[in-house]
Amino acid sequence: MSSVEPARRGVRLPRKARREQLLASAQEVFVTRGYHAAAMDEIADRAGVSKPVLYQHFPSKLDLYLALLEQSSQDLVDRVQQALDSTDDNHHRVRAAIEAYFAFVDDKSAAFRLIFESDLTNEPAVGSIVEGTDQRCALAISDVISADTGLPEDQAMLVATGLTGMAQTAARFWLREQGRIPRDQASQIMSVLAWRGVSGFPKTH
Amino acid sequence: MSSVEPARRGVRLPRKARREQLLASAQEVFVTRGYHAAAMDEIADRAGVSKPVLYQHFPSKLDLYLALLEQSSQDLVDRVQQALDSTDDNHHRVRAAIEAYFAFVDDKSAAFRLIFESDLTNEPAVGSIVEGTDQRCALAISDVISADTGLPEDQAMLVATGLTGMAQTAARFWLREQGRIPRDQASQIMSVLAWRGVSGFPKTH
DNA sequence: CACCTATGTTACTCGCCAGTAGCATTCGTT
DNA sequence: AACGAATGCTACTGGCGAGTAACATAGGTG
């Protein structure tokens, strides 16, 4: 695992490559320590570089964090959107969307911690990204629900939000208990649960 | 609202009463600012008292926070347990348990922010309380599911955890959007969704 | 090869805030 | 009324960590 040991010092890198490396280091540190306990010195160290270099690439700790957060947010939203677009059978849609949450949580980058376990949600910029992520996923799901059931928008959005919460929580639980249940089976069970729930609402056509 | 304006200074209180008042002040501050942005000075101020007095009652900021966290954790677990004990009709159980989440989130103390939106989950003591809360609720639900369906324990726990996540997320969403859907109706919709989901698993008897 | 810019370093400052030392005041008790 | 214990206050320390000033060197280019 190259990601665990810090990079060697004294190696010069072109600006763009250094930036990418710094983002990777920052992601590891933020993900394991959280925002508050993460030290800019540690992030720099892990990239084999000193702190001022870090500040040549990012104006502040918050900006660095936001860059990573936005990236992870978009990643999740994309995964969910792709899952919904991957078929037009709603049963399969549910299956794919829930699997998307499991895959996101199972990603080795642990990016999900930034979104689902941020310790800076009181910072407005962070809060709005975190809430926005959930909202964008829920909106995509809600559109499908609205289109294929008689539920008014408000209620469809409530149901969709509940389902994202279910998927997220179940996926994180599965990750903690890894080994007891295979991923396929876990996400399958949750899909069955969710599908039985939503498929019972009145059809419009 | 007496809870908004700080208490008058210069009023002496017996130890026990002061402690309760400090806990109440701390709850307000932690809930609105989060752990990190909460200043011990502000907590003391809000109780109409100076900081050293606060330290006569609690040895550290963390201890103070933990005291509140444990209280809120127990509160939620109790509500869920009581909901499950309130009937032996599983349909009603689901309804009552989900309503418990909505009621907890709707409580004016906003205690739910401590549990569901803590910004100190990296502190082990805090993390274990927060996870433990979810786990204790899920366990209580899982027992019911296990007893009345053919699901093995692992899977029942997964389903139960997913349901707690759904209830929690939906309740918080409802709170943000307050006014658009009455609480009864919102928790009713989620109950229908959840009940259709779980009631489909094979019965043992 | 000499110069100049990119990249990088060491060693600070500066503000914030949890926690404390030492002193003042009220109030019940005798 | 006088004393002691409980309650409270002002004013500090000490450490941590984000952000910076000033200096150093590699390496491409004429």
Short mmCIF file of C-alpha atoms (C1' of nucleotides) in Angstrom, two decimals:
data_model
loop_
_atom_site.label_atom_id
_atom_site.label_comp_id
_atom_site.label_asym_id
_atom_site.label_seq_id
_atom_site.Cartn_x
_atom_site.Cartn_y
_atom_site.Cartn_z
CA MET A 1 0.00 0.00 0.00
CA SER A 2 1.81 3.08 -1.23
CA SER A 3 -0.89 5.25 0.29
CA VAL A 4 0.16 4.55 3.85
CA GLU A 5 3.79 5.62 3.84
CA PRO A 6 4.70 9.29 3.37
CA ALA A 7 6.45 10.34 0.16
CA ARG A 8 10.21 10.84 0.19
CA ARG A 9 11.37 14.39 0.81
CA GLY A 10 13.62 16.35 -1.53
CA VAL A 11 11.87 15.25 -4.71
CA ARG A 12 10.71 18.23 -6.76
CA LEU A 13 7.48 17.99 -8.70
CA PRO A 14 5.80 20.15 -11.33
CA ARG A 15 2.99 22.25 -9.96
CA LYS A 16 0.10 20.18 -11.27
CA ALA A 17 1.47 16.86 -10.07
CA ARG A 18 2.23 18.31 -6.64
CA ARG A 19 -1.29 19.61 -6.37
CA GLU A 20 -2.76 16.20 -7.09
CA GLN A 21 -0.46 14.58 -4.59
CA LEU A 22 -1.37 17.13 -1.95
CA LEU A 23 -5.05 16.50 -2.54
CA ALA A 24 -4.45 12.79 -2.09
CA SER A 25 -2.52 13.32 1.14
CA ALA A 26 -5.16 15.67 2.45
CA GLN A 27 -7.89 13.18 1.68
CA GLU A 28 -6.13 10.49 3.71
CA VAL A 29 -5.61 12.77 6.68
CA PHE A 30 -9.08 14.33 6.68
CA VAL A 31 -10.66 10.93 6.30
CA THR A 32 -8.81 9.34 9.21
CA ARG A 33 -8.67 12.31 11.60
CA GLY A 34 -11.63 14.48 10.63
CA TYR A 35 -11.32 18.17 9.83
CA HIS A 36 -10.50 19.50 13.28
CA ALA A 37 -7.88 16.96 14.29
CA ALA A 38 -6.23 17.16 10.88
CA ALA A 39 -3.08 19.31 10.96
CA MET A 40 -1.81 21.09 7.89
CA ASP A 41 1.67 19.99 8.94
CA GLU A 42 0.67 16.36 8.80
CA ILE A 43 -0.84 16.75 5.35
CA ALA A 44 2.32 18.41 4.10
CA ASP A 45 4.52 15.79 5.78
CA ARG A 46 2.62 12.98 4.17
CA ALA A 47 3.31 14.52 0.78
CA GLY A 48 7.01 14.78 1.68
CA VAL A 49 6.88 18.55 1.65
CA SER A 50 6.75 21.51 4.04
CA LYS A 51 3.69 23.48 5.03
CA PRO A 52 4.26 26.63 2.95
CA VAL A 53 4.19 24.51 -0.19
CA LEU A 54 0.72 23.43 0.77
CA TYR A 55 -0.26 27.09 1.03
CA GLN A 56 1.09 27.76 -2.44
CA HIS A 57 -1.61 25.46 -3.73
CA PHE A 58 -4.53 26.13 -1.39
CA PRO A 59 -5.27 29.47 0.27
CA SER A 60 -6.58 27.92 3.49
CA LYS A 61 -7.37 24.70 5.28
CA LEU A 62 -11.05 25.25 4.61
CA ASP A 63 -10.52 25.70 0.87
CA LEU A 64 -8.54 22.48 0.73
CA TYR A 65 -11.29 20.65 2.58
CA LEU A 66 -14.01 22.09 0.37
CA ALA A 67 -12.18 21.01 -2.78
CA LEU A 68 -12.19 17.41 -1.56
CA LEU A 69 -15.73 17.62 -0.30
CA GLU A 70 -17.10 18.88 -3.60
CA GLN A 71 -15.30 16.15 -5.45
CA SER A 72 -16.75 13.42 -3.24
CA SER A 73 -20.19 14.95 -3.34
CA GLN A 74 -20.20 14.97 -7.12
CA ASP A 75 -18.90 11.42 -7.16
CA LEU A 76 -21.84 10.12 -5.13
CA VAL A 77 -24.42 12.09 -7.06
CA ASP A 78 -23.00 10.77 -10.33
CA ARG A 79 -23.09 7.20 -9.12
CA VAL A 80 -26.71 7.47 -8.08
CA GLN A 81 -27.72 9.26 -11.26
CA GLN A 82 -26.00 6.64 -13.39
CA ALA A 83 -27.72 3.90 -11.44
CA LEU A 84 -31.12 5.46 -12.16
CA ASP A 85 -30.25 5.94 -15.84
CA SER A 86 -28.94 2.41 -16.25
CA THR A 87 -32.39 0.89 -16.81
CA ASP A 88 -36.04 1.79 -17.06
CA ASP A 89 -37.29 -1.01 -14.93
CA ASN A 90 -38.02 0.59 -11.57
CA HIS A 91 -37.29 -2.58 -9.69
CA HIS A 92 -33.81 -2.64 -11.19
CA ARG A 93 -33.46 1.05 -10.56
CA VAL A 94 -33.93 0.55 -6.85
CA ARG A 95 -31.45 -2.30 -6.90
CA ALA A 96 -28.84 -0.26 -8.78
CA ALA A 97 -29.27 2.89 -6.70
CA ILE A 98 -28.82 1.04 -3.44
CA GLU A 99 -25.84 -0.82 -4.81
CA ALA A 100 -24.41 2.59 -5.72
CA TYR A 101 -24.47 3.58 -2.05
CA PHE A 102 -22.75 0.35 -1.04
CA ALA A 103 -20.10 0.81 -3.73
CA PHE A 104 -19.51 4.41 -2.70
CA VAL A 105 -19.06 3.45 0.93
CA ASP A 106 -16.87 0.50 -0.05
CA ASP A 107 -14.51 2.67 -2.10
CA LYS A 108 -10.97 2.40 -0.74
CA SER A 109 -10.57 6.20 -0.73
CA ALA A 110 -13.12 6.30 2.09
CA ALA A 111 -14.45 9.49 0.55
CA PHE A 112 -17.81 8.73 2.08
CA ARG A 113 -16.47 9.82 5.45
CA LEU A 114 -16.18 13.37 4.17
CA ILE A 115 -19.84 13.46 3.20
CA PHE A 116 -21.49 11.24 5.79
CA GLU A 117 -19.25 11.87 8.79
CA SER A 118 -18.04 15.43 8.39
CA ASP A 119 -17.18 17.22 11.63
CA LEU A 120 -17.51 20.68 10.09
CA THR A 121 -21.21 20.77 9.23
CA ASN A 122 -21.61 23.97 11.21
CA GLU A 123 -19.49 25.80 8.69
CA PRO A 124 -22.16 27.03 6.25
CA ALA A 125 -20.14 26.22 3.13
CA VAL A 126 -19.69 22.65 4.33
CA GLY A 127 -23.24 22.26 5.54
CA SER A 128 -24.69 23.29 2.24
CA ILE A 129 -22.54 20.84 0.30
CA VAL A 130 -23.38 17.99 2.64
CA GLU A 131 -27.09 18.72 2.64
CA GLY A 132 -26.99 19.45 -1.07
CA THR A 133 -25.54 16.02 -1.77
CA ASP A 134 -28.39 14.28 -0.04
CA GLN A 135 -30.84 16.60 -1.66
CA ARG A 136 -29.56 16.06 -5.18
CA CYS A 137 -29.63 12.30 -4.77
CA ALA A 138 -33.09 12.44 -3.25
CA LEU A 139 -34.31 14.72 -6.01
CA ALA A 140 -33.20 12.32 -8.70
CA ILE A 141 -34.95 9.46 -6.93
CA SER A 142 -37.97 11.59 -6.19
CA ASP A 143 -38.41 12.38 -9.88
CA VAL A 144 -38.69 8.70 -10.64
CA ILE A 145 -41.10 8.14 -7.78
CA SER A 146 -43.23 11.10 -8.79
CA ALA A 147 -43.33 9.99 -12.38
CA ASP A 148 -44.46 6.47 -11.63
CA THR A 149 -46.74 6.81 -8.62
CA GLY A 150 -49.52 9.13 -7.62
CA LEU A 151 -47.50 10.76 -4.87
CA PRO A 152 -47.38 14.58 -4.79
CA GLU A 153 -43.90 16.11 -4.95
CA ASP A 154 -43.58 16.91 -1.24
CA GLN A 155 -44.33 13.35 -0.29
CA ALA A 156 -42.19 11.83 -3.01
CA MET A 157 -39.29 13.92 -1.76
CA LEU A 158 -39.88 12.76 1.80
CA VAL A 159 -39.92 9.14 0.72
CA ALA A 160 -36.84 9.59 -1.46
CA THR A 161 -34.94 11.27 1.36
CA GLY A 162 -35.89 8.46 3.72
CA LEU A 163 -34.62 5.92 1.23
CA THR A 164 -31.27 7.67 0.84
CA GLY A 165 -30.93 7.66 4.60
CA MET A 166 -31.73 3.99 4.71
CA ALA A 167 -29.23 3.10 2.02
CA GLN A 168 -26.51 5.24 3.55
CA THR A 169 -26.98 3.89 7.06
CA ALA A 170 -27.24 0.29 5.95
CA ALA A 171 -24.14 0.59 3.79
CA ARG A 172 -22.10 2.10 6.63
CA PHE A 173 -23.34 -0.60 9.00
CA TRP A 174 -22.38 -3.28 6.51
CA LEU A 175 -18.90 -1.76 6.18
CA ARG A 176 -18.32 -1.84 9.94
CA GLU A 177 -19.44 -5.46 10.14
CA GLN A 178 -17.56 -6.43 7.02
CA GLY A 179 -17.07 -10.16 6.75
CA ARG A 180 -20.37 -11.14 8.27
CA ILE A 181 -22.43 -10.51 5.16
CA PRO A 182 -21.19 -10.33 1.56
CA ARG A 183 -21.84 -6.97 -0.09
CA ASP A 184 -24.09 -8.37 -2.79
CA GLN A 185 -26.31 -10.04 -0.28
CA ALA A 186 -26.52 -7.01 1.98
CA SER A 187 -27.43 -4.62 -0.81
CA GLN A 188 -29.83 -7.20 -2.20
CA ILE A 189 -31.69 -7.44 1.09
CA MET A 190 -31.99 -3.67 1.33
CA SER A 191 -33.22 -3.51 -2.24
CA VAL A 192 -35.95 -6.00 -1.53
CA LEU A 193 -36.99 -4.01 1.51
CA ALA A 194 -37.03 -0.73 -0.38
CA TRP A 195 -38.73 -2.07 -3.46
CA ARG A 196 -41.54 -3.68 -1.51
CA GLY A 197 -41.99 -0.31 0.18
CA VAL A 198 -42.12 1.98 -2.83
CA SER A 199 -43.78 -0.36 -5.29
CA GLY A 200 -46.90 -0.32 -3.16
CA PHE A 201 -47.75 3.30 -3.86
CA PRO A 202 -50.57 3.89 -6.35
CA LYS A 203 -49.52 3.89 -10.01
CA THR A 204 -50.56 6.79 -12.20
CA HIS A 205 -50.79 4.76 -15.37
CA MET B 1 -38.90 32.09 25.53
CA SER B 2 -36.77 32.13 28.65
CA SER B 3 -34.26 29.87 26.97
CA VAL B 4 -33.02 32.56 24.62
CA GLU B 5 -31.92 35.29 27.00
CA PRO B 6 -29.02 34.76 29.39
CA ALA B 7 -29.73 34.53 33.12
CA ARG B 8 -29.15 37.59 35.28
CA ARG B 9 -25.74 37.76 36.94
CA GLY B 10 -25.21 38.06 40.67
CA VAL B 11 -27.87 35.56 41.65
CA ARG B 12 -26.41 32.80 43.81
CA LEU B 13 -27.79 29.31 43.47
CA PRO B 14 -27.40 26.08 45.47
CA ARG B 15 -25.00 23.64 43.89
CA LYS B 16 -27.55 21.26 42.46
CA ALA B 17 -29.71 23.93 40.87
CA ARG B 18 -26.66 25.63 39.36
CA ARG B 19 -25.54 22.34 37.86
CA GLU B 20 -28.88 21.80 36.18
CA GLN B 21 -28.87 25.33 34.86
CA LEU B 22 -25.35 24.92 33.50
CA LEU B 23 -26.36 21.71 31.76
CA ALA B 24 -29.26 23.54 30.16
CA SER B 25 -27.05 26.42 29.01
CA ALA B 26 -24.47 24.00 27.66
CA GLN B 27 -27.12 22.10 25.76
CA GLU B 28 -28.28 25.27 24.03
CA VAL B 29 -24.78 26.30 23.07
CA PHE B 30 -23.58 22.86 21.92
CA VAL B 31 -26.76 22.40 19.93
CA THR B 32 -26.51 25.67 18.07
CA ARG B 33 -22.75 25.92 17.64
CA GLY B 34 -21.53 22.32 17.73
CA TYR B 35 -18.78 21.11 20.06
CA HIS B 36 -15.81 22.87 18.51
CA ALA B 37 -17.33 26.31 18.02
CA ALA B 38 -18.87 26.22 21.49
CA ALA B 39 -16.86 28.30 23.98
CA MET B 40 -16.89 27.53 27.67
CA ASP B 41 -17.12 31.28 28.24
CA GLU B 42 -20.35 31.46 26.28
CA ILE B 43 -21.87 28.58 28.22
CA ALA B 44 -20.96 30.24 31.49
CA ASP B 45 -22.22 33.63 30.28
CA ARG B 46 -25.55 32.17 29.29
CA ALA B 47 -25.97 30.85 32.82
CA GLY B 48 -25.14 34.31 34.19
CA VAL B 49 -21.94 33.05 35.75
CA SER B 50 -18.18 33.07 35.16
CA LYS B 51 -16.10 30.27 33.67
CA PRO B 52 -14.46 28.94 36.86
CA VAL B 53 -17.90 28.19 38.24
CA LEU B 54 -18.49 25.96 35.26
CA TYR B 55 -15.28 24.11 36.12
CA GLN B 56 -16.45 23.60 39.69
CA HIS B 57 -19.21 21.42 38.26
CA PHE B 58 -17.54 19.72 35.31
CA PRO B 59 -13.86 18.80 35.09
CA SER B 60 -13.56 19.51 31.37
CA LYS B 61 -15.42 20.57 28.27
CA LEU B 62 -15.46 16.98 27.08
CA ASP B 63 -16.99 15.71 30.31
CA LEU B 64 -19.71 18.31 30.08
CA TYR B 65 -20.44 17.32 26.50
CA LEU B 66 -20.49 13.61 27.35
CA ALA B 67 -22.96 14.17 30.15
CA LEU B 68 -25.40 15.77 27.72
CA LEU B 69 -24.74 13.21 25.03
CA GLU B 70 -25.44 10.28 27.30
CA GLN B 71 -28.66 11.87 28.47
CA SER B 72 -29.90 12.40 24.91
CA SER B 73 -28.82 8.95 23.84
CA GLN B 74 -30.76 7.34 26.65
CA ASP B 75 -33.74 9.52 25.84
CA LEU B 76 -33.94 8.27 22.27
CA VAL B 77 -33.39 4.65 23.18
CA ASP B 78 -36.14 4.88 25.79
CA ARG B 79 -38.57 6.42 23.34
CA VAL B 80 -37.96 3.68 20.79
CA GLN B 81 -38.15 0.93 23.38
CA GLN B 82 -41.42 2.29 24.75
CA ALA B 83 -42.83 2.48 21.25
CA LEU B 84 -42.04 -1.18 20.69
CA ASP B 85 -43.48 -2.16 24.07
CA SER B 86 -46.66 -0.13 23.56
CA THR B 87 -48.42 -2.83 21.53
CA ASP B 88 -47.95 -6.32 20.21
CA ASP B 89 -49.28 -5.62 16.78
CA ASN B 90 -46.21 -5.32 14.58
CA HIS B 91 -47.92 -2.92 12.23
CA HIS B 92 -48.58 -0.57 15.12
CA ARG B 93 -45.05 -1.14 16.40
CA VAL B 94 -43.59 0.20 13.19
CA ARG B 95 -45.93 3.17 13.33
CA ALA B 96 -45.04 3.95 16.94
CA ALA B 97 -41.30 3.50 16.50
CA ILE B 98 -41.15 5.84 13.53
CA GLU B 99 -43.31 8.35 15.31
CA ALA B 100 -40.79 8.14 18.18
CA TYR B 101 -38.05 9.35 15.84
CA PHE B 102 -40.19 12.22 14.63
CA ALA B 103 -41.07 13.20 18.18
CA PHE B 104 -37.43 13.03 19.26
CA VAL B 105 -36.35 15.26 16.40
CA ASP B 106 -39.25 17.61 17.03
CA ASP B 107 -38.36 18.09 20.68
CA LYS B 108 -37.71 21.76 21.42
CA SER B 109 -34.45 20.94 23.21
CA ALA B 110 -33.01 19.93 19.82
CA ALA B 111 -31.16 17.17 21.64
CA PHE B 112 -31.17 15.17 18.43
CA ARG B 113 -28.44 17.42 17.08
CA LEU B 114 -26.06 16.04 19.68
CA ILE B 115 -26.65 12.49 18.53
CA PHE B 116 -27.29 12.85 14.82
CA GLU B 117 -25.07 15.83 14.04
CA SER B 118 -22.19 15.62 16.46
CA ASP B 119 -18.94 17.18 15.27
CA LEU B 120 -16.82 15.18 17.71
CA THR B 121 -17.36 11.64 16.47
CA ASN B 122 -13.61 11.15 16.13
CA GLU B 123 -13.26 11.32 19.88
CA PRO B 124 -13.61 7.63 20.83
CA ALA B 125 -15.83 8.29 23.84
CA VAL B 126 -18.23 10.28 21.68
CA GLY B 127 -18.10 7.88 18.75
CA SER B 128 -19.01 4.93 20.90
CA ILE B 129 -22.01 6.68 22.41
CA VAL B 130 -23.26 7.84 19.03
CA GLU B 131 -22.82 4.44 17.41
CA GLY B 132 -24.13 2.75 20.52
CA THR B 133 -27.34 4.73 20.34
CA ASP B 134 -28.08 3.57 16.84
CA GLN B 135 -27.06 0.08 17.75
CA ARG B 136 -29.27 -0.15 20.81
CA CYS B 137 -32.27 1.11 18.86
CA ALA B 138 -31.54 -1.24 16.00
CA LEU B 139 -31.09 -4.14 18.37
CA ALA B 140 -34.49 -3.60 19.94
CA ILE B 141 -36.08 -3.47 16.50
CA SER B 142 -34.03 -6.38 15.28
CA ASP B 143 -35.29 -8.57 18.12
CA VAL B 144 -38.85 -8.00 16.97
CA ILE B 145 -37.96 -8.67 13.36
CA SER B 146 -36.05 -11.82 14.26
CA ALA B 147 -38.86 -13.10 16.40
CA ASP B 148 -41.53 -12.65 13.76
CA THR B 149 -39.79 -13.41 10.49
CA GLY B 150 -37.43 -16.07 9.27
CA LEU B 151 -34.50 -13.68 8.98
CA PRO B 152 -31.20 -14.71 10.61
CA GLU B 153 -29.81 -12.28 13.19
CA ASP B 154 -27.20 -10.71 10.94
CA GLN B 155 -29.76 -9.83 8.34
CA ALA B 156 -32.37 -8.70 10.81
CA MET B 157 -29.80 -6.34 12.28
CA LEU B 158 -28.97 -4.98 8.85
CA VAL B 159 -32.62 -4.34 8.10
CA ALA B 160 -33.21 -2.79 11.51
CA THR B 161 -30.22 -0.48 11.12
CA GLY B 162 -31.43 0.58 7.69
CA LEU B 163 -34.84 1.37 9.12
CA THR B 164 -33.38 3.52 11.90
CA GLY B 165 -31.42 5.42 9.28
CA MET B 166 -34.53 5.90 7.21
CA ALA B 167 -36.57 7.15 10.15
CA GLN B 168 -33.81 9.47 11.32
CA THR B 169 -33.15 10.97 7.91
CA ALA B 170 -36.82 11.38 7.08
CA ALA B 171 -37.53 13.01 10.42
CA ARG B 172 -34.68 15.50 10.01
CA PHE B 173 -35.80 16.26 6.49
CA TRP B 174 -39.33 16.86 7.70
CA LEU B 175 -38.04 19.21 10.38
CA ARG B 176 -36.12 21.32 7.86
CA GLU B 177 -39.16 21.56 5.61
CA GLN B 178 -41.52 22.15 8.47
CA GLY B 179 -44.81 23.60 7.36
CA ARG B 180 -45.03 21.72 4.09
CA ILE B 181 -46.22 18.45 5.60
CA PRO B 182 -47.88 17.93 9.00
CA ARG B 183 -45.89 15.65 11.29
CA ASP B 184 -48.61 13.02 11.53
CA GLN B 185 -48.84 12.71 7.82
CA ALA B 186 -45.08 12.55 7.32
CA SER B 187 -44.52 9.86 9.91
CA GLN B 188 -47.58 8.03 8.59
CA ILE B 189 -46.15 7.89 5.09
CA MET B 190 -42.83 6.59 6.33
CA SER B 191 -44.62 3.98 8.42
CA VAL B 192 -46.49 2.72 5.41
CA LEU B 193 -43.27 2.51 3.47
CA ALA B 194 -41.45 0.66 6.23
CA TRP B 195 -44.28 -1.67 7.07
CA ARG B 196 -44.77 -2.76 3.47
CA GLY B 197 -41.05 -3.46 3.42
CA VAL B 198 -40.67 -5.54 6.56
CA SER B 199 -44.03 -7.28 6.54
CA GLY B 200 -43.02 -9.06 3.35
CA PHE B 201 -40.35 -11.20 4.94
CA PRO B 202 -41.29 -14.83 5.57
CA LYS B 203 -43.13 -15.51 8.80
CA THR B 204 -41.84 -18.23 11.08
CA HIS B 205 -45.26 -19.17 12.45
"C1'" DC C 1 27.70 28.78 -18.15
"C1'" DA C 2 25.06 32.40 -16.12
"C1'" DC C 3 20.70 33.87 -15.01
"C1'" DC C 4 16.02 33.71 -13.52
"C1'" DT C 5 11.94 31.57 -12.13
"C1'" DA C 6 9.83 27.51 -10.09
"C1'" DT C 7 9.89 25.06 -6.15
"C1'" DG C 8 11.08 24.39 -1.73
"C1'" DT C 9 12.79 25.28 3.51
"C1'" DT C 10 13.37 27.02 8.37
"C1'" DA C 11 11.72 29.44 11.80
"C1'" DC C 12 8.87 32.32 13.24
"C1'" DT C 13 4.02 35.23 14.68
"C1'" DC C 14 -0.35 35.61 16.39
"C1'" DG C 15 -4.94 34.62 17.99
"C1'" DC C 16 -7.80 31.60 20.26
"C1'" DC C 17 -9.50 29.26 24.15
"C1'" DA C 18 -9.39 25.49 27.65
"C1'" DG C 19 -8.08 25.42 32.05
"C1'" DT C 20 -6.22 27.79 36.74
"C1'" DA C 21 -4.39 30.74 40.67
"C1'" DG C 22 -5.68 33.72 43.99
"C1'" DC C 23 -8.94 36.71 45.92
"C1'" DA C 24 -13.93 38.44 47.26
"C1'" DT C 25 -18.54 37.91 48.99
"C1'" DT C 26 -22.69 35.85 50.72
"C1'" DC C 27 -25.25 33.16 54.09
"C1'" DG C 28 -26.30 29.72 57.48
"C1'" DT C 29 -24.89 28.49 62.13
"C1'" DT C 30 -23.72 29.09 66.78
"C1'" DA D 1 -22.04 39.36 65.66
"C1'" DA D 2 -18.58 36.50 64.21
"C1'" DC D 3 -16.92 32.71 61.79
"C1'" DG D 4 -16.43 29.29 58.30
"C1'" DA D 5 -17.70 27.03 54.24
"C1'" DA D 6 -19.78 27.44 49.97
"C1'" DT D 7 -20.32 30.27 46.05
"C1'" DG D 8 -18.49 33.34 42.94
"C1'" DC D 9 -15.11 36.75 40.32
"C1'" DT D 10 -10.99 38.92 37.76
"C1'" DA D 11 -7.17 38.12 35.47
"C1'" DC D 12 -3.96 35.29 34.11
"C1'" DT D 13 -1.08 30.99 31.74
"C1'" DG D 14 0.05 27.73 28.43
"C1'" DG D 15 -0.26 25.21 24.35
"C1'" DC D 16 -1.69 24.39 19.93
"C1'" DG D 17 -1.90 25.15 15.17
"C1'" DA D 18 -3.13 28.11 11.07
"C1'" DG D 19 -0.87 31.10 8.33
"C1'" DT D 20 3.65 33.92 6.85
"C1'" DA D 21 8.26 36.31 6.11
"C1'" DA D 22 12.64 35.70 4.55
"C1'" DC D 23 15.85 32.90 2.66
"C1'" DA D 24 17.79 28.74 -0.37
"C1'" DT D 25 18.44 25.84 -4.44
"C1'" DA D 26 17.31 23.17 -8.53
"C1'" DG D 27 16.99 23.23 -13.49
"C1'" DG D 28 15.40 24.89 -17.85
"C1'" DT D 29 16.78 28.56 -21.33
"C1'" DG D 30 19.39 32.01 -23.91
#
